[in-house]
mmCIF file of C-alpha atoms and ligand atoms in Angstrom:
data_model
loop_
_atom_site.group_PDB
_atom_site.id
_atom_site.type_symbol
_atom_site.label_atom_id
_atom_site.label_comp_id
_atom_site.label_asym_id
_atom_site.label_seq_id
_atom_site.Cartn_x
_atom_site.Cartn_y
_atom_site.Cartn_z
ATOM 1 C CA MET I 1 8.818 13.881 -0.901
ATOM 2 C CA ALA I 2 6.274 12.818 -3.495
ATOM 3 C CA ASN I 3 3.014 12.031 -1.812
ATOM 4 C CA ASN I 4 0.621 12.933 -4.639
ATOM 5 C CA LEU I 5 -0.474 9.289 -5.082
ATOM 6 C CA VAL I 6 -2.074 9.207 -1.632
ATOM 7 C CA ARG I 7 -5.775 10.143 -1.437
ATOM 8 C CA LYS I 8 -6.169 13.203 0.748
ATOM 9 C CA PHE I 9 -8.698 14.318 3.369
ATOM 10 C CA GLY I 10 -11.929 15.316 1.599
ATOM 11 C CA ASP I 11 -11.742 12.441 -0.914
ATOM 12 C CA PRO I 12 -14.934 10.439 -0.262
ATOM 13 C CA VAL I 13 -13.092 7.094 -0.567
ATOM 14 C CA LEU I 14 -11.482 7.814 2.829
ATOM 15 C CA ARG I 15 -14.926 7.594 4.478
ATOM 16 C CA GLU I 16 -15.943 4.306 2.814
ATOM 17 C CA ARG I 17 -16.346 1.089 4.732
ATOM 18 C CA CYS I 18 -14.088 -1.424 2.984
ATOM 19 C CA GLU I 19 -15.183 -4.865 1.793
ATOM 20 C CA PRO I 20 -13.602 -8.153 2.882
ATOM 21 C CA VAL I 21 -11.062 -9.625 0.467
ATOM 22 C CA THR I 22 -12.374 -12.908 -0.940
ATOM 23 C CA VAL I 23 -10.079 -13.334 -3.961
ATOM 24 C CA PHE I 24 -6.370 -13.890 -3.245
ATOM 25 C CA ASP I 25 -5.016 -13.517 -6.760
ATOM 26 C CA GLY I 26 -2.331 -11.733 -8.747
ATOM 27 C CA ASP I 27 -4.379 -8.564 -8.795
ATOM 28 C CA LEU I 28 -4.341 -8.448 -4.979
ATOM 29 C CA LYS I 29 -0.559 -9.006 -4.951
ATOM 30 C CA ARG I 30 -0.004 -6.283 -7.563
ATOM 31 C CA PHE I 31 -2.178 -3.898 -5.577
ATOM 32 C CA ALA I 32 -0.167 -4.612 -2.402
ATOM 33 C CA GLU I 33 3.058 -3.961 -4.349
ATOM 34 C CA ARG I 34 1.640 -0.668 -5.560
ATOM 35 C CA MET I 35 0.751 0.239 -1.960
ATOM 36 C CA PHE I 36 4.341 -0.480 -0.857
ATOM 37 C CA SER I 37 5.714 1.706 -3.619
ATOM 38 C CA ILE I 38 3.346 4.546 -2.665
ATOM 39 C CA LEU I 39 4.273 4.135 1.013
ATOM 40 C CA LYS I 40 7.968 4.218 0.195
ATOM 41 C CA SER I 41 7.705 7.296 -2.011
ATOM 42 C CA ALA I 42 5.679 9.040 0.694
ATOM 43 C CA ASN I 43 8.190 7.964 3.347
ATOM 44 C CA GLY I 44 5.438 6.648 5.630
ATOM 45 C CA VAL I 45 5.081 3.726 8.044
ATOM 46 C CA GLY I 46 1.589 2.599 7.110
ATOM 47 C CA LEU I 47 -0.943 2.813 4.301
ATOM 48 C CA ALA I 48 -4.519 1.527 4.032
ATOM 49 C CA ALA I 49 -6.239 0.531 0.778
ATOM 50 C CA PRO I 50 -8.619 3.542 0.656
ATOM 51 C CA GLN I 51 -5.591 5.862 0.705
ATOM 52 C CA ALA I 52 -4.643 4.201 -2.601
ATOM 53 C CA GLY I 53 -8.223 4.567 -3.864
ATOM 54 C CA ASP I 54 -9.346 0.964 -3.275
ATOM 55 C CA THR I 55 -11.984 -0.379 -0.874
ATOM 56 C CA ARG I 56 -10.638 -3.858 -0.164
ATOM 57 C CA ARG I 57 -9.900 -4.623 3.502
ATOM 58 C CA LEU I 58 -6.140 -4.491 3.643
ATOM 59 C CA PHE I 59 -3.393 -2.289 4.929
ATOM 60 C CA ILE I 60 0.378 -2.419 5.055
ATOM 61 C CA ILE I 61 2.848 -1.505 7.774
ATOM 62 C CA ASP I 62 6.567 -0.939 7.259
ATOM 63 C CA LEU I 63 8.471 0.030 10.380
ATOM 64 C CA SER I 64 11.829 -1.138 9.011
ATOM 65 C CA GLY I 65 13.011 2.492 8.913
ATOM 66 C CA GLN I 66 12.431 2.761 12.682
ATOM 67 C CA ASP I 67 13.292 -0.755 13.786
ATOM 68 C CA PHE I 68 15.685 -2.833 11.728
ATOM 69 C CA ASP I 69 14.272 -6.125 13.022
ATOM 70 C CA SER I 70 10.884 -5.245 11.655
ATOM 71 C CA GLU I 71 9.647 -6.758 8.373
ATOM 72 C CA PRO I 72 7.017 -5.044 6.217
ATOM 73 C CA ILE I 73 3.640 -6.768 6.717
ATOM 74 C CA VAL I 74 0.455 -6.905 4.640
ATOM 75 C CA PHE I 75 -2.685 -7.262 6.771
ATOM 76 C CA VAL I 76 -5.605 -8.631 4.750
ATOM 77 C CA ASN I 77 -9.042 -8.843 6.439
ATOM 78 C CA PRO I 78 -7.563 -7.774 9.796
ATOM 79 C CA VAL I 79 -9.537 -8.299 12.998
ATOM 80 C CA ILE I 80 -8.535 -6.546 16.221
ATOM 81 C CA GLU I 81 -8.923 -9.380 18.743
ATOM 82 C CA LYS I 82 -7.801 -7.617 21.888
ATOM 83 C CA VAL I 83 -6.416 -4.295 23.089
ATOM 84 C CA GLU I 84 -4.697 -3.517 26.382
ATOM 85 C CA GLY I 85 -3.291 -0.485 28.156
ATOM 86 C CA GLU I 86 -2.990 3.035 26.865
ATOM 87 C CA GLN I 87 -0.450 5.232 25.117
ATOM 88 C CA GLN I 88 -0.516 8.899 24.249
ATOM 89 C CA GLY I 89 1.600 10.169 21.412
ATOM 90 C CA GLU I 90 1.953 12.159 18.255
ATOM 91 C CA GLU I 91 0.424 10.701 15.147
ATOM 92 C CA GLY I 92 0.364 11.687 11.488
ATOM 93 C CA CYS I 93 -1.471 10.410 8.423
ATOM 94 C CA LEU I 94 -0.354 10.565 4.778
ATOM 95 C CA SER I 95 -3.855 11.782 3.890
ATOM 96 C CA PHE I 96 -3.275 14.883 6.080
ATOM 97 C CA PRO I 97 0.110 16.295 4.991
ATOM 98 C CA GLY I 98 1.840 18.211 7.767
ATOM 99 C CA LEU I 99 -0.813 17.537 10.428
ATOM 100 C CA TYR I 100 0.353 15.859 13.641
ATOM 101 C CA LEU I 101 -2.029 15.250 16.520
ATOM 102 C CA ASP I 102 -1.724 13.853 19.990
ATOM 103 C CA VAL I 103 -3.858 10.694 19.908
ATOM 104 C CA LYS I 104 -4.608 8.283 22.730
ATOM 105 C CA ARG I 105 -4.488 4.603 21.693
ATOM 106 C CA PRO I 106 -4.177 1.231 23.409
ATOM 107 C CA GLU I 107 -0.549 0.269 24.166
ATOM 108 C CA LYS I 108 -0.907 -3.306 22.994
ATOM 109 C CA VAL I 109 -2.964 -4.985 20.317
ATOM 110 C CA THR I 110 -3.610 -8.564 19.246
ATOM 111 C CA VAL I 111 -4.615 -8.726 15.590
ATOM 112 C CA SER I 112 -5.498 -11.647 13.362
ATOM 113 C CA PHE I 113 -5.295 -11.295 9.604
ATOM 114 C CA GLN I 114 -4.595 -13.106 6.366
ATOM 115 C CA ASP I 115 -1.577 -12.761 4.118
ATOM 116 C CA LEU I 116 -1.641 -12.336 0.328
ATOM 117 C CA ASP I 117 -2.083 -16.109 -0.104
ATOM 118 C CA GLY I 118 -5.051 -16.192 2.273
ATOM 119 C CA LYS I 119 -3.102 -17.875 5.075
ATOM 120 C CA SER I 120 -4.178 -16.867 8.617
ATOM 121 C CA HIS I 121 -1.859 -15.262 11.164
ATOM 122 C CA ARG I 122 -2.128 -13.684 14.586
ATOM 123 C CA ILE I 123 0.381 -11.252 16.078
ATOM 124 C CA GLU I 124 0.748 -9.059 19.138
ATOM 125 C CA ALA I 125 2.216 -5.590 18.810
ATOM 126 C CA THR I 126 3.034 -2.812 21.258
ATOM 127 C CA GLY I 127 4.004 0.859 21.143
ATOM 128 C CA LEU I 128 4.478 2.393 17.701
ATOM 129 C CA ALA I 129 3.559 -0.842 15.897
ATOM 130 C CA ALA I 130 0.288 -1.093 17.863
ATOM 131 C CA ARG I 131 -0.451 2.560 17.130
ATOM 132 C CA ALA I 132 0.216 2.057 13.406
ATOM 133 C CA ILE I 133 -1.961 -1.086 13.210
ATOM 134 C CA LEU I 134 -4.888 0.595 14.979
ATOM 135 C CA HIS I 135 -4.574 3.750 12.849
ATOM 136 C CA GLU I 136 -4.530 1.780 9.572
ATOM 137 C CA ASN I 137 -7.286 -0.587 10.695
ATOM 138 C CA ASP I 138 -9.505 2.445 11.382
ATOM 139 C CA HIS I 139 -9.061 3.523 7.749
ATOM 140 C CA LEU I 140 -10.823 0.309 6.632
ATOM 141 C CA ASP I 141 -13.958 1.505 8.429
ATOM 142 C CA GLY I 142 -13.702 5.076 7.138
ATOM 143 C CA ILE I 143 -12.396 6.309 10.503
ATOM 144 C CA LEU I 144 -9.669 8.973 10.441
ATOM 145 C CA PHE I 145 -7.286 10.065 13.206
ATOM 146 C CA ILE I 146 -9.082 13.417 13.526
ATOM 147 C CA ASP I 147 -12.076 11.388 14.766
ATOM 148 C CA HIS I 148 -10.064 10.459 17.879
ATOM 149 C CA ILE I 149 -9.507 13.982 19.189
ATOM 150 C CA SER I 150 -11.996 15.943 21.275
ATOM 151 C CA ALA I 151 -14.709 18.062 19.668
ATOM 152 C CA TYR I 152 -12.986 21.093 21.208
ATOM 153 C CA ASP I 153 -9.625 20.228 19.617
ATOM 154 C CA ARG I 154 -11.347 19.574 16.306
ATOM 155 C CA GLU I 155 -12.997 22.990 16.523
ATOM 156 C CA MET I 156 -9.566 24.531 17.133
ATOM 157 C CA LEU I 157 -8.315 22.736 14.009
ATOM 158 C CA ALA I 158 -11.277 23.640 11.817
ATOM 159 C CA GLY I 159 -9.404 26.308 9.866
ATOM 160 C CA ARG I 160 -6.433 24.043 9.143
ATOM 161 C CA LEU I 161 -8.671 21.126 8.179
ATOM 162 C CA LYS I 162 -10.588 23.332 5.785
ATOM 163 C CA LYS I 163 -7.313 24.297 4.097
ATOM 164 C CA LEU I 164 -6.190 20.668 3.887
ATOM 165 C CA LYS I 165 -9.462 19.398 2.499
ATOM 166 C CA VAL I 166 -9.485 18.500 -1.208
ATOM 167 C CA GLY I 167 -12.472 18.596 -3.554
HETATM 168 NI NI1 LIG E 1 -3.765 7.428 7.999
#
């Protein structure tokens, strides 16, 4: 599966803090389309702008492969309003090919965001969708899933991370 369009661990853009989107124009829509095509070719469920080399505050989620009722969503300027509960589960990231980690996350999230036309929305998500939203939202602040594991576990992974790291 072609995943060479996704920025990988070690690329400094993945540690940038993204900037709010203020212009809802054709360029934003084209960028979101490009993100969906990258996500599809990488066979993933979520992608954040920095993983496509851009520092605007948006990410996309597409769980339609897991849940046929689910529509792909673009989250522009997302704000996590509320989290509840806890879930533990395996998580991957397209910027870390082949690495899967057990990550603890809230079970439920309430997130407000804008769509590509600047219209405001608020949704609640649970389970895998909540996990995906929180993972992608972290990317907009330069936070990666390896930041959620213990220092001990990270030490254990040091060799693998060094091999994965680009640049
Ligand atoms: Ni990721």
